[in-house]
mmCIF file of C-alpha atoms (C1' of nucleotides) in Angstrom:
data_model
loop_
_atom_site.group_PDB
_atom_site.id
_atom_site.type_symbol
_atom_site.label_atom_id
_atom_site.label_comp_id
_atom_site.label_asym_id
_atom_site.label_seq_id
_atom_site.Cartn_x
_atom_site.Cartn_y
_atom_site.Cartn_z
ATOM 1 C CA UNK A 69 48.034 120.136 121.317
ATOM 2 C CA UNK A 70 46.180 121.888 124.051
ATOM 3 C CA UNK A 71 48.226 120.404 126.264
ATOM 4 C CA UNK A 72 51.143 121.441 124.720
ATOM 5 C CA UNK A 73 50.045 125.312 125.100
ATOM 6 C CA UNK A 74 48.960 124.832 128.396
ATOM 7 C CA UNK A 75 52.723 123.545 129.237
ATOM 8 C CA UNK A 76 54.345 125.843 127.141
ATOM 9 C CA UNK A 77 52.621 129.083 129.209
ATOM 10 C CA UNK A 78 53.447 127.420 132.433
ATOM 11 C CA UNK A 79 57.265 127.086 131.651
ATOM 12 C CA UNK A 80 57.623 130.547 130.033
ATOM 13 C CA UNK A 81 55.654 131.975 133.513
ATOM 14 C CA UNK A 82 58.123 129.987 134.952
ATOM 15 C CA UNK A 83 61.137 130.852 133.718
ATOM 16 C CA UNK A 84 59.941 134.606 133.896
ATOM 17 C CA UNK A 85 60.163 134.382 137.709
ATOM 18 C CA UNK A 86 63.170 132.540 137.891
ATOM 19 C CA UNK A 87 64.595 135.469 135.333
ATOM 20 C CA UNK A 88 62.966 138.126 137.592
ATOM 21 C CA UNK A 89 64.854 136.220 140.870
ATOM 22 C CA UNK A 90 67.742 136.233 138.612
ATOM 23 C CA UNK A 91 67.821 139.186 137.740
ATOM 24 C CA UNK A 92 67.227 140.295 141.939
ATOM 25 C CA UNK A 93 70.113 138.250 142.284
ATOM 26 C CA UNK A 94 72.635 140.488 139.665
ATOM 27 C CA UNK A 95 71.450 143.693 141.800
ATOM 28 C CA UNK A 96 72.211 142.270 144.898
ATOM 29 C CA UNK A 97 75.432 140.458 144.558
ATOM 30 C CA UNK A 98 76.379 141.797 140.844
ATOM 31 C CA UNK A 99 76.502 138.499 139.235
ATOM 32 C CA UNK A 100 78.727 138.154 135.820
ATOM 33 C CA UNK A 101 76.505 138.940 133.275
ATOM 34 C CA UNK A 102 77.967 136.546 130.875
ATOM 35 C CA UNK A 103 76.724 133.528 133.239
ATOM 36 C CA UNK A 104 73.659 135.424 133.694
ATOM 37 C CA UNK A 105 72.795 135.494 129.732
ATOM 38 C CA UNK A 106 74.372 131.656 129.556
ATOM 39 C CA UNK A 107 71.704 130.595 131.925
ATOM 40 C CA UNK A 108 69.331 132.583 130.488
ATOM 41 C CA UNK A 109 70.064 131.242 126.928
ATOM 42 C CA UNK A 110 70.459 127.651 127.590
ATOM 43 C CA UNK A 111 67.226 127.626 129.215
ATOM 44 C CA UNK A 112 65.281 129.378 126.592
ATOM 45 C CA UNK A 113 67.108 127.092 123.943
ATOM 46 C CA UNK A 114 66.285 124.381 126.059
ATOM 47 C CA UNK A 115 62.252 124.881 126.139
ATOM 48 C CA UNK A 116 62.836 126.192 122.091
ATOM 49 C CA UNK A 117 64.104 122.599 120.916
ATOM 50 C CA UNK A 118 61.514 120.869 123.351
ATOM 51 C CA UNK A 119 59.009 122.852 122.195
ATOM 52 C CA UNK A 120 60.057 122.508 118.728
ATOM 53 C CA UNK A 121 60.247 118.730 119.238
ATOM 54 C CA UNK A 122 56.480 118.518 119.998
ATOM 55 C CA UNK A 123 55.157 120.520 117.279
ATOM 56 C CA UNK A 124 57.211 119.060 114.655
ATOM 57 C CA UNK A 125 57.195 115.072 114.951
ATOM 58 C CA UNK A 126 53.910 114.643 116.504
ATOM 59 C CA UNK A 127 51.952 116.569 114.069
ATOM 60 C CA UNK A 128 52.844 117.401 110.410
ATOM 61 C CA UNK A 129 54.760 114.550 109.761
ATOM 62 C CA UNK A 130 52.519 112.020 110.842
ATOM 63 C CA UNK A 131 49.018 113.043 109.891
ATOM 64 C CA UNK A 132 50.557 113.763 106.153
ATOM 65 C CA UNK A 133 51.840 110.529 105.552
ATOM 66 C CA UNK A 134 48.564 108.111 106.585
ATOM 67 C CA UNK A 135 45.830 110.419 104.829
ATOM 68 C CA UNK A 136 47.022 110.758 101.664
ATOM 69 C CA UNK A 137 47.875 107.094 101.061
ATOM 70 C CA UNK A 138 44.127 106.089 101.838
ATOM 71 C CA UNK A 139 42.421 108.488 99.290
ATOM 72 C CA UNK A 140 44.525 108.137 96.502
ATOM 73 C CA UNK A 141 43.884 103.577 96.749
ATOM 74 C CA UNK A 142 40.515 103.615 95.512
ATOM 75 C CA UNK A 143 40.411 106.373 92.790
ATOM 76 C CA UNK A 144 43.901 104.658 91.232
ATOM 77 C CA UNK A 145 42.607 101.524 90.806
ATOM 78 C CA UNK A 146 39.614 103.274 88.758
ATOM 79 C CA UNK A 147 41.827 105.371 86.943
ATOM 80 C CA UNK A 148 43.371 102.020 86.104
ATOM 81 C CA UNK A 149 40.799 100.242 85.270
ATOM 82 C CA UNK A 150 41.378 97.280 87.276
ATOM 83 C CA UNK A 151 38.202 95.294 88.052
ATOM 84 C CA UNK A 152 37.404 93.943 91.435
ATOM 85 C CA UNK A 153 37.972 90.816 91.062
ATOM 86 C CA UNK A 154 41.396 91.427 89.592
ATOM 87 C CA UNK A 155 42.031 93.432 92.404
ATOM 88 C CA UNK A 156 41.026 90.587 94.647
ATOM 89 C CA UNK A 157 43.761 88.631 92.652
ATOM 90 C CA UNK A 158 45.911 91.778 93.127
ATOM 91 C CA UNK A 159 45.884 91.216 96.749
ATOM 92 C CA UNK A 160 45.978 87.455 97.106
ATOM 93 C CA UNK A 161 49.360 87.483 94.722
ATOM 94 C CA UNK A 162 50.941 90.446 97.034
ATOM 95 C CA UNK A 163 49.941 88.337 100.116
ATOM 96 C CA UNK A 164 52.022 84.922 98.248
ATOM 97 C CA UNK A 165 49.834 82.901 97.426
ATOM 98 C CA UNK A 166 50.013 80.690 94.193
ATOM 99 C CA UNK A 167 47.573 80.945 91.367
ATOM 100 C CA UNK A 168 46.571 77.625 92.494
ATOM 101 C CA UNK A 169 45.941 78.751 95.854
ATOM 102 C CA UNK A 170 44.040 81.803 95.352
ATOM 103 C CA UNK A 171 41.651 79.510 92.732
ATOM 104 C CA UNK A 172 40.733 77.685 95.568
ATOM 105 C CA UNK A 173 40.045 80.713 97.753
ATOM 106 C CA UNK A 174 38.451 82.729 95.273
ATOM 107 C CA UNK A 175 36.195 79.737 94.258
ATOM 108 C CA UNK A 176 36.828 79.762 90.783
ATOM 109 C CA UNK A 177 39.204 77.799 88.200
ATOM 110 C CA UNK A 178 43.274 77.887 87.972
ATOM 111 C CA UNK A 179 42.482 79.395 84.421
ATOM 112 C CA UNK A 180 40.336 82.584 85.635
ATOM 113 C CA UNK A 181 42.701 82.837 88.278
ATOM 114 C CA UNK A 182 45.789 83.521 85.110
ATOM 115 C CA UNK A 183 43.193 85.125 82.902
ATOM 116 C CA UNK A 184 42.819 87.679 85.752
ATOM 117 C CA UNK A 185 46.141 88.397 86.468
ATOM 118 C CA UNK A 186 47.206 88.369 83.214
ATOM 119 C CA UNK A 187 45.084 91.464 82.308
ATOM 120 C CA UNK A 188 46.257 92.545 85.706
ATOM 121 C CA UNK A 189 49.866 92.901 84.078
ATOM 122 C CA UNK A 190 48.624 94.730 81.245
ATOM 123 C CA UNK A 191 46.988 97.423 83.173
ATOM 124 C CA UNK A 192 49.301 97.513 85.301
ATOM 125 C CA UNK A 193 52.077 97.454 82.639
ATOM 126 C CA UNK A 194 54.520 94.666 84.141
ATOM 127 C CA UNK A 195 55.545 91.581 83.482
ATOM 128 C CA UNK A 196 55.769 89.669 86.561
ATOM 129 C CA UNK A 197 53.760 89.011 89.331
ATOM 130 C CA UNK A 198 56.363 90.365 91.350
ATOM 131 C CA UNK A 199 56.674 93.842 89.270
ATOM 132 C CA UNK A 200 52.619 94.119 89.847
ATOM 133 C CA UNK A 201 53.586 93.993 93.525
ATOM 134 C CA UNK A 202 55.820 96.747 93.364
ATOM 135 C CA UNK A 203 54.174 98.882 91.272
ATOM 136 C CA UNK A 204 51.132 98.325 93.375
ATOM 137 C CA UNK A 205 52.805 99.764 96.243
ATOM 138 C CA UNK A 206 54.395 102.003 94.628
ATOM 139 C CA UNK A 207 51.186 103.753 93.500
ATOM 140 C CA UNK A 208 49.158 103.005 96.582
ATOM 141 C CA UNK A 209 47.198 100.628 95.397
ATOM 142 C CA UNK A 210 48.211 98.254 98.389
ATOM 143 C CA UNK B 152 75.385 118.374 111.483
ATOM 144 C CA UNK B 153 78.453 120.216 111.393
ATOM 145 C CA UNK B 154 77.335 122.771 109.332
ATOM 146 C CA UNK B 155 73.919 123.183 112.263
ATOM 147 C CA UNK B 156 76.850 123.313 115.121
ATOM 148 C CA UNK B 157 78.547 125.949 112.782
ATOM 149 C CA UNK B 158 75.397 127.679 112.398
ATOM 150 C CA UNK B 159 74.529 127.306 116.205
ATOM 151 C CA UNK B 160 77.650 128.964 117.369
ATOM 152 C CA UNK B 161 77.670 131.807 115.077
ATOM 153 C CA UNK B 162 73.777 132.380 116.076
ATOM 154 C CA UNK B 163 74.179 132.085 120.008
ATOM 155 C CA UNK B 164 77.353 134.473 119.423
ATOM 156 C CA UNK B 165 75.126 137.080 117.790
ATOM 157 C CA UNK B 166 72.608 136.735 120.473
ATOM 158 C CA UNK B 167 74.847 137.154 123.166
ATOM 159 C CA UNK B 168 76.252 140.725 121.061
ATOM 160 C CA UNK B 169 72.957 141.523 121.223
ATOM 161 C CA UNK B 170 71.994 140.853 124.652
ATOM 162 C CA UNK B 171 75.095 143.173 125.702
ATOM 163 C CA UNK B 172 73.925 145.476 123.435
ATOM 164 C CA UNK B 173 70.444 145.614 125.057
ATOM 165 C CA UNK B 174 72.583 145.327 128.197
ATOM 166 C CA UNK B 175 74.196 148.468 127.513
ATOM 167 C CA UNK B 176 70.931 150.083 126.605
ATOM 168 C CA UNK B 177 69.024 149.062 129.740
ATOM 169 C CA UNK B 178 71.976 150.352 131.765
ATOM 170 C CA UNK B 179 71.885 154.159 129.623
ATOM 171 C CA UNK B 180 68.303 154.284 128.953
ATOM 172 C CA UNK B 181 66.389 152.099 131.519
ATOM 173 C CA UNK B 182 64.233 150.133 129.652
ATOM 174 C CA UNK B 183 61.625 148.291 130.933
ATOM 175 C CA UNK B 184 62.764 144.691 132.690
ATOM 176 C CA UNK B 185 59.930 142.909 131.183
ATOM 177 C CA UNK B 186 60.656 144.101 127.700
ATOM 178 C CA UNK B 187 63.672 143.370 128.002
ATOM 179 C CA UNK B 188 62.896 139.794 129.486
ATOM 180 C CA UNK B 189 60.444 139.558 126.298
ATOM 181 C CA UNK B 190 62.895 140.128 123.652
ATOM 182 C CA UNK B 191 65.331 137.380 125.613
ATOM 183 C CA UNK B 192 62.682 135.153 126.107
ATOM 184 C CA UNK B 193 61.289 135.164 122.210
ATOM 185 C CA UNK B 194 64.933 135.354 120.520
ATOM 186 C CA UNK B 195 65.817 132.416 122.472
ATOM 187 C CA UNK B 196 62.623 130.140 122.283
ATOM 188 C CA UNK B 197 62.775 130.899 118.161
ATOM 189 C CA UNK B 198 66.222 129.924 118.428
ATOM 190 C CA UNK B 199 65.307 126.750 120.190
ATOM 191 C CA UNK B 200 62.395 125.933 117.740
ATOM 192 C CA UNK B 201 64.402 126.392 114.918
ATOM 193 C CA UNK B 202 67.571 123.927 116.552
ATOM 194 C CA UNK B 203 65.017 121.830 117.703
ATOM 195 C CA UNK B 204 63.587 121.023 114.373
ATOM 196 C CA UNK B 205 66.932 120.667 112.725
ATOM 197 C CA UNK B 206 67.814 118.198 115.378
ATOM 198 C CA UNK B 207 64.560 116.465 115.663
ATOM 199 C CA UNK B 208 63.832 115.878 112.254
ATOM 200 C CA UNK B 209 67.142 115.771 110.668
ATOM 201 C CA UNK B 210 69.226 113.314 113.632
ATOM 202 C CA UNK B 211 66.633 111.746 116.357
ATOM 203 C CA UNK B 212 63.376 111.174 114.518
ATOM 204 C CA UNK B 213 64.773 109.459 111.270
ATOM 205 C CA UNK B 214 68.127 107.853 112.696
ATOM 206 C CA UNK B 215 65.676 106.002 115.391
ATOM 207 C CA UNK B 216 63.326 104.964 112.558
ATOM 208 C CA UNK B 217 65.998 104.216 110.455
ATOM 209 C CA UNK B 218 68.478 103.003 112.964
ATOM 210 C CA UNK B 219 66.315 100.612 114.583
ATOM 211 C CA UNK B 220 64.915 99.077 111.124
ATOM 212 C CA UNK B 221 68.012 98.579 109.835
ATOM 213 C CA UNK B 222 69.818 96.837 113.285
ATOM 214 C CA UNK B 223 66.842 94.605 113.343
ATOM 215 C CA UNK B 224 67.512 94.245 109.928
ATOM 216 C CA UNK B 225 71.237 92.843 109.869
ATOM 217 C CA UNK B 226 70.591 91.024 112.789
ATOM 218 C CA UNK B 227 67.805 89.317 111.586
ATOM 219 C CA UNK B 228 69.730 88.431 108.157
ATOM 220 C CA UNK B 229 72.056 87.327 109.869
ATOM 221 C CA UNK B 230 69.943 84.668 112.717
ATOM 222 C CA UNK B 231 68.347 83.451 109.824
ATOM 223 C CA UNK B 232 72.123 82.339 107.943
ATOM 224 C CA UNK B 233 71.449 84.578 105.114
ATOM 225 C CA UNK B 234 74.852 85.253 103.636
ATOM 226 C CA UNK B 235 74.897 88.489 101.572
ATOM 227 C CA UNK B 236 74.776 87.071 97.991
ATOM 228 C CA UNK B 237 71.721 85.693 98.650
ATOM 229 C CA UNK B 238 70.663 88.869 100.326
ATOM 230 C CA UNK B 239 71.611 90.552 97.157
ATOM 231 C CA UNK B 240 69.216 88.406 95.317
ATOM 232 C CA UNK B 241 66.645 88.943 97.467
ATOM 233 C CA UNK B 242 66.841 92.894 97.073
ATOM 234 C CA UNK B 243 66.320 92.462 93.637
ATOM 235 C CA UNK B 244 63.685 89.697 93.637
ATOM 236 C CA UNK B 245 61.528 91.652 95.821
ATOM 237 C CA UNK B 246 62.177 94.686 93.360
ATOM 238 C CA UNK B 247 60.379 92.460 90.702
ATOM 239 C CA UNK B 248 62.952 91.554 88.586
ATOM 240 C CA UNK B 249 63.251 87.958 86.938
ATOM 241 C CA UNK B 250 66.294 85.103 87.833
ATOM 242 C CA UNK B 251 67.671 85.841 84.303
ATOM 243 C CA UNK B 252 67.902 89.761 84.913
ATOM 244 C CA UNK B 253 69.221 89.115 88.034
ATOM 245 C CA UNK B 254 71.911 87.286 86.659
ATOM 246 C CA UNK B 255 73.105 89.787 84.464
ATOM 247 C CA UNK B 256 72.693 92.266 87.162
ATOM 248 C CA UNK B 257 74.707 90.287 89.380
ATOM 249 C CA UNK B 258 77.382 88.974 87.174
ATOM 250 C CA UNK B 259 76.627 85.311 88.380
ATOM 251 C CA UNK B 260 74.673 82.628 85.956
ATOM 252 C CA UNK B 261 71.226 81.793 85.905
ATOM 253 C CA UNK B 262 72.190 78.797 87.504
ATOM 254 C CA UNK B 263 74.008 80.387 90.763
ATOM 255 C CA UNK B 264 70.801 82.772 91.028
ATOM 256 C CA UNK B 265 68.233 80.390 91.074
ATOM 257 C CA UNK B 266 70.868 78.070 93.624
ATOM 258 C CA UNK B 267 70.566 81.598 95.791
ATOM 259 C CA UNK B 268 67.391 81.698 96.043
ATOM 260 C CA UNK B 269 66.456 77.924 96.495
ATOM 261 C CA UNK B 270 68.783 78.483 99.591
ATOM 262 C CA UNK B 271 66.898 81.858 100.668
ATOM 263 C CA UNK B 272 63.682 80.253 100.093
ATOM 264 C CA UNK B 273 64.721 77.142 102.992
ATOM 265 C CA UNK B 274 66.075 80.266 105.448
ATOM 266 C CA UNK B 275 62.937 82.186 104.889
ATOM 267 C CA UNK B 276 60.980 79.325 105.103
ATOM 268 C CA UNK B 277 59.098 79.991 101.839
ATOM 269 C CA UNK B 278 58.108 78.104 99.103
ATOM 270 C CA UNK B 279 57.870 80.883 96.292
ATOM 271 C CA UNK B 280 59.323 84.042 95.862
ATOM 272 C CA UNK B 281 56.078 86.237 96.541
ATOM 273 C CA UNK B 282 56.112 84.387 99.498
ATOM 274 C CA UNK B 283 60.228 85.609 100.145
ATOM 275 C CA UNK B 284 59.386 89.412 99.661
ATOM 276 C CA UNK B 285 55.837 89.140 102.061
ATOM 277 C CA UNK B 286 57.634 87.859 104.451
ATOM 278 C CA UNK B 287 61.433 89.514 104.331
ATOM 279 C CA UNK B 288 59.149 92.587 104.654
ATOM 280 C CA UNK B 289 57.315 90.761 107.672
ATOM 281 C CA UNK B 290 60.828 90.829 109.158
ATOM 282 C CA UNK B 291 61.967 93.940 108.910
ATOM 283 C CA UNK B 292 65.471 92.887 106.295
ATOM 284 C CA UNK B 293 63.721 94.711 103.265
ATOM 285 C "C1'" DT C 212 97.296 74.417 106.824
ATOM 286 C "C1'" DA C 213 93.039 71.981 107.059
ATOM 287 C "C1'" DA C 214 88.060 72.494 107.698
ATOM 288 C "C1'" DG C 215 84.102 74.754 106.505
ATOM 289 C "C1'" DA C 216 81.252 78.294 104.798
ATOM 290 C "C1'" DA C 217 80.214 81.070 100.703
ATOM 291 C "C1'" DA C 218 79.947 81.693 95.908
ATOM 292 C "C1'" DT C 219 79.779 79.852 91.560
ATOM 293 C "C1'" DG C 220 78.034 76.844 87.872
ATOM 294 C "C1'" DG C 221 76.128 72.689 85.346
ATOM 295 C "C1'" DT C 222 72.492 69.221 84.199
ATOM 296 C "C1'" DA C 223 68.091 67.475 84.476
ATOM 297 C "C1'" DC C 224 63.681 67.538 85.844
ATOM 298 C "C1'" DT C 225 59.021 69.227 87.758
ATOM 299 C "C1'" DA C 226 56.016 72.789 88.712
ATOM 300 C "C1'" DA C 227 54.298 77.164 88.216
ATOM 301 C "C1'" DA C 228 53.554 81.333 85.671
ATOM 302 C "C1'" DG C 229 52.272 83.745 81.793
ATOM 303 C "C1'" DT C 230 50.285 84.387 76.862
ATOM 304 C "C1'" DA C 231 47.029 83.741 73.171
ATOM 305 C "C1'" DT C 232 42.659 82.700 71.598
ATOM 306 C "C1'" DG C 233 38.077 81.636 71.815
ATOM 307 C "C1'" DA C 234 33.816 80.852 74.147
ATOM 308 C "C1'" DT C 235 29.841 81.277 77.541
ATOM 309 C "C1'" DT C 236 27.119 83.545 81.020
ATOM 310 C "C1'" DC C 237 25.300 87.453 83.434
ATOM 311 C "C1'" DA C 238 24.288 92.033 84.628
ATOM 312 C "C1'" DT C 239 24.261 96.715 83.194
ATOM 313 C "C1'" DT C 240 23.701 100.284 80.031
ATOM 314 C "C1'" DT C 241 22.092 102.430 75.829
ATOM 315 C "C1'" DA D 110 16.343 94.337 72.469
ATOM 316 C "C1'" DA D 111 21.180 94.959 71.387
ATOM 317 C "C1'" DA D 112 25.620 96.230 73.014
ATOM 318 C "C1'" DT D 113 29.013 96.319 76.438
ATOM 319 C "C1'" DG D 114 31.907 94.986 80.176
ATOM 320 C "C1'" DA D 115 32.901 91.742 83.796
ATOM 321 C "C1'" DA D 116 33.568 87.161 85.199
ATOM 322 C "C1'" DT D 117 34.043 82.636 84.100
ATOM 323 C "C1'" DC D 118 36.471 78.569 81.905
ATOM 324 C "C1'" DA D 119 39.140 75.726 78.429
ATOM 325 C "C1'" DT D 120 43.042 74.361 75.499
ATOM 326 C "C1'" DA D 121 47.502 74.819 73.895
ATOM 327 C "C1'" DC D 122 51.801 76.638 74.173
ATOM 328 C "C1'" DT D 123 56.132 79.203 75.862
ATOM 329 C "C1'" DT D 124 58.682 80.947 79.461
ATOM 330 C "C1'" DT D 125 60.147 81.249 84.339
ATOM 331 C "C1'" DA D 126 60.627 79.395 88.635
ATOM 332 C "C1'" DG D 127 62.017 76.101 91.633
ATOM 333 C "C1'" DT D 128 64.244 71.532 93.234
ATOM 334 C "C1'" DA D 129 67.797 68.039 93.446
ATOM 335 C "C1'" DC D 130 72.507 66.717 93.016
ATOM 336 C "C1'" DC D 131 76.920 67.371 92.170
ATOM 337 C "C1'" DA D 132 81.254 69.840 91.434
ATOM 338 C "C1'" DT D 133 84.752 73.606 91.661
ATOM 339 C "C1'" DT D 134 86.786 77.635 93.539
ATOM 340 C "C1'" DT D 135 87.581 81.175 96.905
ATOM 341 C "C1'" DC D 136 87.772 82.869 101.356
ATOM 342 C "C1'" DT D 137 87.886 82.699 106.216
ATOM 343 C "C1'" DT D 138 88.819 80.835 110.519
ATOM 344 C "C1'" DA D 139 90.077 77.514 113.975
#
DNA sequence: TAAGAAATGGTACTAAAGTATGATTCATTT
DNA sequence: AAATGAATCATACTTTAGTACCATTTCTTA
């Protein structure tokens, strides 16, 4: 951002002194002054959508979209009362795995594994595994 | 957009009224140069930041992030033989709904929907329909 | 027009997913 | 110590999902 200001100075000193040589130039050889205020425009419109450019994409937009999504993960899942194992399950089932499969990583039986995810789907209100996924993104949670 | 270019004309035509207005002043009442420069210089650049957001954020920022996902997209469906039934099913799969409510959604029978996605399933390379959405998404087609 | 892909549907079967209920263990909190 | 919540597991059952095969009907394209 610096930067940016640094640059931005520089060109407007700039384009002062090629005004000011510009403006010599109307005295001397009485330029049309409708090319003299086209140059002048399309460069300051020029350096204005540059400018504008910087400022706009490379700061609010990005910096709003990744913080928010990280603080509101953590306190959701409270608010929901999901446990962290069912959130483990939560995570495995977004990822594709199979009940079966995420037994076996988890360590523990194919019945914890649907006893989990079933109270998963109540707190969650859905129905499917595939609605949890969805709504999980869909409120951050993933 | 063509409202902006609209908008855009009609602005750059007041400026330039106003330039020849300051123009005539200069000329009567010899004003300063670098006032006069100023003014020029500031009208224009706000001009230009203004444009510049309009264009940035509104055409070049979201068509590229837009554009790009969604030619990788088609092109992608389309490498992978995915004909647009099934691509249909896949939309609503990965927005959680079951085979039977796709059906109805679609118009088709239970049977044709689950045919669908058995075919989807072999293009994706998947074996369950968690599996479809991770990796459609993996792809860029969702 | 004939060949082939796409879309549709049926039947039958297997495999997962999901629900309901009850029970045990363990750690934390009151 | 008693109560509570989290994690674990089992059994039994219902519902979806998914596969395999086969068949018919459009479309599209060579």
């Amino acid at each position: 951002m610096k930067k940016t200001i640094l640059i931005y100075g520089f060109v407007v000193a700039l384009l002062v002194v090629i005004l000011k040589v510009l403006e010599y130039k109307y005295f001397v050889r009485n330029l049309s002054v409708e090319i003299y205020i086209g140059v002048v425009a399309v460069l300051f419109v020029s350096l204005g959508i540059w400018l504008g450019g910087k400022v706009n994409s490379g700061k609010l937009i990005h910096q709003d979209k990744e913080l928010k999504s990280r603080e509101i993960n953590t306190e959701q899942v409270k608010e929901l009362g999901i446990s962290k194992r069912e959130f483990e399950v939560l995570e495995l089932i977004s990822a594709g795995y199979s009940n079966q499969e995420i037994a076996e990583k988890l360590f523990i039986s194919l019945s914890t594994v649907k006893t989990h995810s079933s109270n998963l789907f109540l707190k969650l209100d859905v129905k499917r595994r595939t609605q949890a996924i969805q709504k999980a993104k869909e409120l951050n949670i993933l």
